[in-house]
Coordinates of C-alpha atoms in Angstrom, one line a residue:
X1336 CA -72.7 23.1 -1.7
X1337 CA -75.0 25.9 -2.3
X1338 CA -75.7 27.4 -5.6
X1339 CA -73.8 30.9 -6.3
X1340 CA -75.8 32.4 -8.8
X1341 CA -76.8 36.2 -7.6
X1342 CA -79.6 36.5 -5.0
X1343 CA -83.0 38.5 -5.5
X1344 CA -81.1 41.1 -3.9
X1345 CA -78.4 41.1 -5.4
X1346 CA -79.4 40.9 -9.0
X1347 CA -81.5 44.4 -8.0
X1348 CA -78.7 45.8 -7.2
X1349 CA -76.7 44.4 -10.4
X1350 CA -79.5 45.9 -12.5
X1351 CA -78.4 49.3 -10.7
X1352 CA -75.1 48.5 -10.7
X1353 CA -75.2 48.2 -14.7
X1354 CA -76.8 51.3 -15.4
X1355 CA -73.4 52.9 -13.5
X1356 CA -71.4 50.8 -15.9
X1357 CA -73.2 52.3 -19.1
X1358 CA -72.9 55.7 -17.9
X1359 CA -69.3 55.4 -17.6
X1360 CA -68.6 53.4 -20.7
X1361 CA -70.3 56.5 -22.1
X1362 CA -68.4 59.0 -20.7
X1363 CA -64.9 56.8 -20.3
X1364 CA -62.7 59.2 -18.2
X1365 CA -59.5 58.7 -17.7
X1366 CA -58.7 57.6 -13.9
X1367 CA -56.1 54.8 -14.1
X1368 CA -52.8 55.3 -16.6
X1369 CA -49.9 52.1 -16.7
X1370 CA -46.9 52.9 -18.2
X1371 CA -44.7 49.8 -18.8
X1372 CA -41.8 51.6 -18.7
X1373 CA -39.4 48.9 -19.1
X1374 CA -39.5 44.7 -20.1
X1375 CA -36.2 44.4 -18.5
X1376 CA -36.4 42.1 -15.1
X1377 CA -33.8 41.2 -12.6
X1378 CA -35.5 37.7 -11.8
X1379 CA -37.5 34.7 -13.9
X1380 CA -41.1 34.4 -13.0
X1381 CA -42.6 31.2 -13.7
X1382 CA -46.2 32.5 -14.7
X1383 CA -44.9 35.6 -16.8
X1384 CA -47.0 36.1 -19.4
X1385 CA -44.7 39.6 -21.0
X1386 CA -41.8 39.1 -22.8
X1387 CA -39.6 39.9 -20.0
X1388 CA -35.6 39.4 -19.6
X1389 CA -33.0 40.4 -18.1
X1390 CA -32.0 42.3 -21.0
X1391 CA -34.6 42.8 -23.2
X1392 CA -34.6 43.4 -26.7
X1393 CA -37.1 46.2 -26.9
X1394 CA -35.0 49.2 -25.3
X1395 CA -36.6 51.3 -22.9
X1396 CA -38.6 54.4 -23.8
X1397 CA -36.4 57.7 -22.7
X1398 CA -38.8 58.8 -19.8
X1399 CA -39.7 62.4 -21.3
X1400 CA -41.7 60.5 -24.4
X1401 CA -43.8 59.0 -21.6
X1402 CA -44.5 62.8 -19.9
X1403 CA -45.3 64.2 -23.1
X1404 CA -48.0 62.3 -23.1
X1405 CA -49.1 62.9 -19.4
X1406 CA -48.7 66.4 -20.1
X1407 CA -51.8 65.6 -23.1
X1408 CA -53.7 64.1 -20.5
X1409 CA -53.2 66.7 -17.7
X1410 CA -55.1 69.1 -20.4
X1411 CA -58.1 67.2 -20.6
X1412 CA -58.3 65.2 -17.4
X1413 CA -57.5 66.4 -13.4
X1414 CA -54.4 65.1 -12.9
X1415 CA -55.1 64.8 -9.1
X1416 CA -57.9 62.4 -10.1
X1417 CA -55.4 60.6 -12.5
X1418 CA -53.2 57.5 -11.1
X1419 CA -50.4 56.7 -12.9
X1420 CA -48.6 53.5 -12.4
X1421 CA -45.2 52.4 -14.0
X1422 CA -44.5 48.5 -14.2
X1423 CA -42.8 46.4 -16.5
X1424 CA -41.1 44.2 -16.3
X1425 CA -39.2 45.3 -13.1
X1426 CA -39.6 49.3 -12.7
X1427 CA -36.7 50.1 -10.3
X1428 CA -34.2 48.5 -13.0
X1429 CA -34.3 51.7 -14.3
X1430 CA -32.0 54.4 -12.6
X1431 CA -34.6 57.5 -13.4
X1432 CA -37.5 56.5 -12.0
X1433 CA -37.2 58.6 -9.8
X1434 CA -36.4 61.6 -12.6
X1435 CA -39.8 60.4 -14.5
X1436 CA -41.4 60.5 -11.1
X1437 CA -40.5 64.1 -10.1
X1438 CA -41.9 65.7 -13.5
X1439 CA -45.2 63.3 -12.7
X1440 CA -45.6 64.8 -9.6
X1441 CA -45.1 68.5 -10.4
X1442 CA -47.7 67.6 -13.1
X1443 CA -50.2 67.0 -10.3
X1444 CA -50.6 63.7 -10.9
X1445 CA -50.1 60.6 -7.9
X1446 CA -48.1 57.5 -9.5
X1447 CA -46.8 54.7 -8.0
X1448 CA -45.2 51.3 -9.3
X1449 CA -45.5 47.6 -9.2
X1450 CA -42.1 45.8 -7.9
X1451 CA -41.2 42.2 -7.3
X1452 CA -39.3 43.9 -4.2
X1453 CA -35.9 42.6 -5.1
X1454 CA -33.8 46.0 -5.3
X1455 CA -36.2 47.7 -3.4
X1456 CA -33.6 49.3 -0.8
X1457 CA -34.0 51.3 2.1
X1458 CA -31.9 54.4 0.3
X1459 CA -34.0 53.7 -3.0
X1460 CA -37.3 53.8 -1.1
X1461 CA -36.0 57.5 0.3
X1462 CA -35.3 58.5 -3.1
X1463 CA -38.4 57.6 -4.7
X1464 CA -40.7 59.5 -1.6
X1465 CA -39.0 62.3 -2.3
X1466 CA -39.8 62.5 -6.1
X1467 CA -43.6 62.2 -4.9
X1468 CA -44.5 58.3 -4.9
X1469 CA -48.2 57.8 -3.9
X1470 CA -48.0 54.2 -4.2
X1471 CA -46.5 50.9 -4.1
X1472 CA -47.1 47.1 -5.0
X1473 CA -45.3 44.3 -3.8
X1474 CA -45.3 40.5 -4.7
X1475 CA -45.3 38.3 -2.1
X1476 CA -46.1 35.1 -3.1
X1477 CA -46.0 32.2 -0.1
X1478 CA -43.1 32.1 2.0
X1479 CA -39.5 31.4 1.0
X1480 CA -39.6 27.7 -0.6
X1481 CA -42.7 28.4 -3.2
X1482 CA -42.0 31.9 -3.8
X1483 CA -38.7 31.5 -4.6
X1484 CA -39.8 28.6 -7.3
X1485 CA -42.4 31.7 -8.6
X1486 CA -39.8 34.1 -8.6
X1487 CA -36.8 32.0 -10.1
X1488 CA -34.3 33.9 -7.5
X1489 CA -33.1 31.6 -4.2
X1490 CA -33.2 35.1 -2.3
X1491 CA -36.2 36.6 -3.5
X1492 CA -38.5 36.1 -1.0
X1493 CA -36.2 37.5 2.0
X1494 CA -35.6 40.8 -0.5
X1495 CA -39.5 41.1 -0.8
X1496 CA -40.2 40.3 2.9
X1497 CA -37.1 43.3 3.4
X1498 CA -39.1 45.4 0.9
X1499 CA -42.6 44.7 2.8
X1500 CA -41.0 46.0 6.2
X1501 CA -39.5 49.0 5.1
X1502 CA -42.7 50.1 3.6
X1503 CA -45.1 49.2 6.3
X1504 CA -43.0 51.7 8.6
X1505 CA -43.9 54.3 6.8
X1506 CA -47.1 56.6 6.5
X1507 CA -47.0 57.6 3.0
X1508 CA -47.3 55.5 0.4
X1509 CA -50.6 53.5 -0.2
X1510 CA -49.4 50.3 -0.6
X1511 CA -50.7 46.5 -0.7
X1512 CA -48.7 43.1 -1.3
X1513 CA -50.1 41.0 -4.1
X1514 CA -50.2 37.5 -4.2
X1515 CA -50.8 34.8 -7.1
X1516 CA -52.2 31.7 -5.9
X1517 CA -51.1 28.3 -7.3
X1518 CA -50.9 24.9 -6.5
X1519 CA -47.5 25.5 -4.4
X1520 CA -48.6 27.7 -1.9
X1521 CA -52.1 27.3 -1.7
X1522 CA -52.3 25.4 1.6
X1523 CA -49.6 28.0 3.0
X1524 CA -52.5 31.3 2.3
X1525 CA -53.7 30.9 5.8
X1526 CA -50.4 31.0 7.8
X1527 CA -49.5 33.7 5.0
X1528 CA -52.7 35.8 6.2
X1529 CA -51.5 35.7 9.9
X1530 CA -48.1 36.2 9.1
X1531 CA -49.0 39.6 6.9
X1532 CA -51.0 40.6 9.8
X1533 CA -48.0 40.6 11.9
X1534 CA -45.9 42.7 9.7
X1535 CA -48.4 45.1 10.0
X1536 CA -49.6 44.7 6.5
X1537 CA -52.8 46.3 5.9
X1538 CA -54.5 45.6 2.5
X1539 CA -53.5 42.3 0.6
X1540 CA -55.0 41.3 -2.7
X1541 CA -55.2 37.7 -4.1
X1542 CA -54.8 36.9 -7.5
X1543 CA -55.2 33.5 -9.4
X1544 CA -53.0 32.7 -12.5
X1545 CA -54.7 33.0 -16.0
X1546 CA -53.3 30.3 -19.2
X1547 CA -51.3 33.1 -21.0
X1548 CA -47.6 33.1 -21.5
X1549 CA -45.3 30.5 -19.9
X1550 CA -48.7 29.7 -17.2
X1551 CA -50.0 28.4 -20.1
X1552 CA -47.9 25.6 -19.4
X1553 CA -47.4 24.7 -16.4
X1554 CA -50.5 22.8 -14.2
X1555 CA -48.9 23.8 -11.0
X1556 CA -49.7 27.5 -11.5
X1557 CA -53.4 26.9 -11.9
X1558 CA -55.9 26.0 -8.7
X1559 CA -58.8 23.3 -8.9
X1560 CA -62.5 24.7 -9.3
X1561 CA -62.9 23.3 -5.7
X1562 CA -59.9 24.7 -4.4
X1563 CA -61.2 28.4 -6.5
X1564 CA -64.5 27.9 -4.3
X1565 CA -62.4 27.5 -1.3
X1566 CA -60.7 30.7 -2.2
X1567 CA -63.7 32.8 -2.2
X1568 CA -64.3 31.3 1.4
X1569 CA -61.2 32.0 2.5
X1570 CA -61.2 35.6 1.4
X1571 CA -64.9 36.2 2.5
X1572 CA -64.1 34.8 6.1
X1573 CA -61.0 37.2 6.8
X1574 CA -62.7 39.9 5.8
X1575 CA -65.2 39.3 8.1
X1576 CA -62.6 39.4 11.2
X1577 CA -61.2 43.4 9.4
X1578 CA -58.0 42.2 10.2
X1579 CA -56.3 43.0 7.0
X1580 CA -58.5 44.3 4.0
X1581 CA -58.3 41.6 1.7
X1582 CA -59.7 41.0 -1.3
X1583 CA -59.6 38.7 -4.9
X1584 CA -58.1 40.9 -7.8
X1585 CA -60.3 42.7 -10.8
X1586 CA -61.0 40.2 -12.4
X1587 CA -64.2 37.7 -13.5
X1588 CA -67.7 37.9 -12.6
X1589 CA -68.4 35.7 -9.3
X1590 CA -72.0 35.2 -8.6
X1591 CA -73.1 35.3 -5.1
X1592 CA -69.8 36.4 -4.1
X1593 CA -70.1 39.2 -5.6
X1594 CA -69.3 42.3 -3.1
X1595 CA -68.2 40.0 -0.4
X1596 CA -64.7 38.9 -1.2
X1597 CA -64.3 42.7 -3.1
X1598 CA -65.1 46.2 -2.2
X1599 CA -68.4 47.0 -5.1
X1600 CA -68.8 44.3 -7.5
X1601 CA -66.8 43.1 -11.1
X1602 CA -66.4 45.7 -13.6
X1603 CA -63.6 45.3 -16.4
X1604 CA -62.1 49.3 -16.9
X1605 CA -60.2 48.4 -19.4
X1606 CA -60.8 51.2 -22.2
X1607 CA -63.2 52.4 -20.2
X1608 CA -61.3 54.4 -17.1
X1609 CA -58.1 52.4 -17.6
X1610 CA -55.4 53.0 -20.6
X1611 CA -51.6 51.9 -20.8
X1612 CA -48.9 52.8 -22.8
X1613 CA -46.1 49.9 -23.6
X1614 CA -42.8 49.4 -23.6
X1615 CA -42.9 50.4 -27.5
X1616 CA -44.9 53.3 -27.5
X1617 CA -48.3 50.8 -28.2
X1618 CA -51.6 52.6 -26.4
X1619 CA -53.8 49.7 -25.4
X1620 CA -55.4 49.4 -21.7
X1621 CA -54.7 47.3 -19.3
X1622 CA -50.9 45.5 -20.3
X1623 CA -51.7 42.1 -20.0
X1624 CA -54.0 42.5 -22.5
X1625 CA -53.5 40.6 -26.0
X1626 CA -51.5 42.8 -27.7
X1627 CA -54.0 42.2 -31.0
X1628 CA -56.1 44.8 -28.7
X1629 CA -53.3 47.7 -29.1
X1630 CA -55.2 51.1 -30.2
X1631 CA -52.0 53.0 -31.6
X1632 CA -49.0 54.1 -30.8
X1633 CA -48.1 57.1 -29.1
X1634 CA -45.2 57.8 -32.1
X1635 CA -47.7 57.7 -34.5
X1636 CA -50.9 58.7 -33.0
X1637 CA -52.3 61.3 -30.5
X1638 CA -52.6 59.5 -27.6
X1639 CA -56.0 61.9 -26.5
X1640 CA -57.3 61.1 -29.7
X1641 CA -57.2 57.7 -29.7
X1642 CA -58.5 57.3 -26.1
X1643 CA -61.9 59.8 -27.4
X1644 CA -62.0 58.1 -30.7
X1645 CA -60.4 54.2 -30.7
X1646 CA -61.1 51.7 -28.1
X1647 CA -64.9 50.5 -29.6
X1648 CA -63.6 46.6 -29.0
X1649 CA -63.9 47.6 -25.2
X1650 CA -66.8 49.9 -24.5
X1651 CA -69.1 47.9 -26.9
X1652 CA -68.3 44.2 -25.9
X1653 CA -71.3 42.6 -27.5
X1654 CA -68.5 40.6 -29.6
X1655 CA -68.0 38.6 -26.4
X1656 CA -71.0 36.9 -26.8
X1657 CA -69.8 33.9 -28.5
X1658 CA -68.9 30.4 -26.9
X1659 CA -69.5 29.7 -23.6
X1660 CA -70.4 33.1 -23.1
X1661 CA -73.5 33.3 -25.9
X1662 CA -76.3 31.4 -23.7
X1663 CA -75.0 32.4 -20.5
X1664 CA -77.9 34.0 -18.5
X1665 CA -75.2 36.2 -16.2
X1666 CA -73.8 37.7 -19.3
X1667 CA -75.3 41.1 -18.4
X1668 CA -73.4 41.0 -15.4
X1669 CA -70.3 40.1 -16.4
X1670 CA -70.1 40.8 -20.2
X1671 CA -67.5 38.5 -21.0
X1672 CA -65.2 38.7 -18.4
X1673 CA -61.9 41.0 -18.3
X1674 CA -60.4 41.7 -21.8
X1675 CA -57.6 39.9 -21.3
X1676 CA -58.7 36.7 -20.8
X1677 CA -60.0 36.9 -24.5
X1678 CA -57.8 35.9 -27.5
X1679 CA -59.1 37.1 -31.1
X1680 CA -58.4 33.4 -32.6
X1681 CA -60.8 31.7 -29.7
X1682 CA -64.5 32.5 -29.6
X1683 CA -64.2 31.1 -26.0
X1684 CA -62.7 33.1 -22.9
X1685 CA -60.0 31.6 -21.5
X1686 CA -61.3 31.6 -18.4
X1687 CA -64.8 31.6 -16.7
X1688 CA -64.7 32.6 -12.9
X1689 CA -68.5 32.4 -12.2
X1690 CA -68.3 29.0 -14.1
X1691 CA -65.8 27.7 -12.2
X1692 CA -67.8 28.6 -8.9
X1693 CA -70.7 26.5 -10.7
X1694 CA -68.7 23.2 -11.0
X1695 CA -67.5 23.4 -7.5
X1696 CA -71.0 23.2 -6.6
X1697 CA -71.5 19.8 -8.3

C-alpha cells in the first residue's frame, strides 16, 4: 500500500491552510451553537457515550434559560451567520421544541436538531417547519438487523427509514443521514450507499466510533486499521461518481486523504467557532467533549464572557503535545486531533486517525 503522509502539494497548501486556522483561533467567532436540551432518550444506543435514559436524572432546562442566552449571542454575533443545533439525548422527546424553535427563529437565527428518527412523524415534521427549522440529522446506521442491535429498539430502523422519506420530499430543511460504522454493518456500507441513493438522499456523512462511554467496551463498535483504510477508499471512490455527497465526519487528521474524502481539510472548532451549552447549564464546546473541559455554567457565568475570556485549553493546544503526539512530524497539521478524543488523566489521545492510516500501510 502507498504511504499517506501529505504530498509536496499538499503540505503547501497545509502551510496555508494553518495560517487560516491561526487567524481564526485568534478571532474565534461564534458560528456553530449545540444546545443539549435534553439527556432523556426513547431508545438504548449501544455506543452512547452521554448519560442518556429514558428518564434521566438531570431534568431538562425550561427552554427560555436556553434563549436568554441566544438573545446574549444575537448582540454580539449575526444571528443569520449563527447555527444553532439542539440534541441530546433525543430532541423531539420534548413537547416544545417547537416553542424554543419559534423564539430561535424570530431571533434570526437558523437551528436545526439531531434525531435518531424514532418519533419523527409526518404531523411533528409539519410542526417543526413551521416554527422555522433549517435543519435536520438523522441516524441511519445499516439496514434493519445491525441498526436495530445499535439502536436497542426492534423497530427503529423502519421509524428512521419513515423519518428519512418524509424529509427527502421536502425542499426545506438541509438535511443529511449520519452513520457510525462498526464491525456489524461494515460490509453492508456499499449496498447502504446505493440504497440512500435511491431514497433520494443527497449528503450522507460517515462516522467511526471513538472508546468513550459504553464503546469503550465493546470490540464490535470499533473497525480494524485495515478496514479504516478501506473506509477512506470507499468514501473517496463515491465521491468521485457525485452521486451522493459523502464524506467522513470532523474528526482526526488523515494524511493524503486529506480534502478527498471531506470538503477542505481537518480542523477541530471546538472553542474556536463551536460552543455548547448542556443539559445542566455547563458551557463547554462541542458535547462529547470530556466534561473536565466545561468553561462555566450559564447560571453562574455570562455565557459572552466566557466564550471572549475562557476556553485557552482549546485555542492554545500546545498541551497536546505529549504521548504519541510529542514526536509526531504531522502535529502541525493536526494539533492533537479533536478535543474530545483527549482525556486529562491520559497524556495519549485516544485515538490517532492518521496513525491508523500508517499501520494499514504495513
Amino acid at each position: 500500500m502507498s504511504s499517506i503522509k501529505p504530498t509536496f502539494g499538499q503540505k503547501l497548501k497545509l502551510g496555508l491552510f494553518n495560517k487560516y486556522v491561526k487567524t481564526q483561533t485568534g478571532l474565534h467567532e461564534l458560528s456553530y451553537l449545540f444546545w443539549e436540551c435534553t439527556l432523556r432518550c426513547n431508545i438504548n444506543c449501544l455506543h452512547c457515550g452521554s448519560d442518556c435514559h429514558r428518564d434521566s436524572a438531570i431534568h431538562d432546562m425550561p427552554y427560555p434559560d436556553f434563549i436568554a442566552i441566544a438573545k446574549k449571542v444575537a448582540k454580539v454575533y449575526n444571528p443569520n451567520k449563527t447555527m444553532i443545533v439542539l440534541t441530546g439525548g433525543e430532541p423531539l422527546v420534548r413537547k416544545d421544541i417547537e416553542a424554543c424553535g419559534y423564539e430561535l427563529y424570530k431571533l434570526g437565527f437558523p437551528w436545526g436538531l439531531v434525531s435518531n428518527g424514532y418519533i419523527f412523524t409526518k404531523e411533528r415534521f409539519k410542526t417543526l417547519l413551521g416554527a422555522g427549522l433549517r435543519s435536520v440529522t438523522i441516524s441511519l446506521d445499516g439496514f434493519s438487523e445491525s441498526h436495530n442491535w445499535l439502536r436497542g429498539r426492534d423497530d427503529s430502523w423502519e421509524k428512521a427509514v419513515k423519518a428519512i422519506k418524509l424529509i427527502v420530499k421536502e425542499n426545506d430543511p438541509v438535511y443529511d443521514v449520519v452513520t457510525c460504522v462498526n464491525q456489524k454493518n461494515f460490509k453492508e456500507l456499499e449496498n447502504l450507499r446505493d440504497f440512500l441513493i435511491e431514497e433520494g438522499v443527497k449528503k450522507w456523512r460517515l462516522f467511526t466510533i471513538f472508546p468513550i462511554g459504553r464503546a469503550a467496551e465493546n470490540p464490535l463498535l470499533d473497525i480494524s486499521y485495515k478496514q479504516f483504510r478501506w473506509l477512506m477508499e470507499f468514501i473517496s471512490n463515491t465521491r468521485k461518481n457525485n452521486k451522493i455527497e459523502i464524506s467522513y465526519g470532523c474528526e482526526g487528521f488523515l494524511g493524503s486523504y486529506e480534502n478527498k474524502v471531506r470538503n477542505g481539510f481537518y480542523f477541530c472548532r471546538a472553542g474556536i467557532n463551536i460552543a455548547s451549552v448542556l443539559a445542566d447549564g455547563s458551557i463547554s464546546a462541542c458535547p462529547n467533549i470530556n466534561r473536565a473541559f466545561v468553561q462555566g455554567n450559564i447560571y453562574k457565568d455570562d455565557f459572552i464572557e466566557v466564550w471572549n475570556n475562557k476556553f485557552e485549553v482549546m485555542r492554545n493546544r500546545q498541551w497536546t503535545k505529549t504521548g504519541i503526539c510529542k514526536s509526531c512530524d504531522v502535529y502541525k497539521y493536526c494539533k492533537g486531533n479533536g478535543i474530545h478524543l483527549h482525556e486529562p488523566e491520559n497524556e495519549n489521545v485516544l485515538r490517532c486517525h492518521f496513525n491508523m492510516l500508517q499501520e494499514a500501510c504495513s
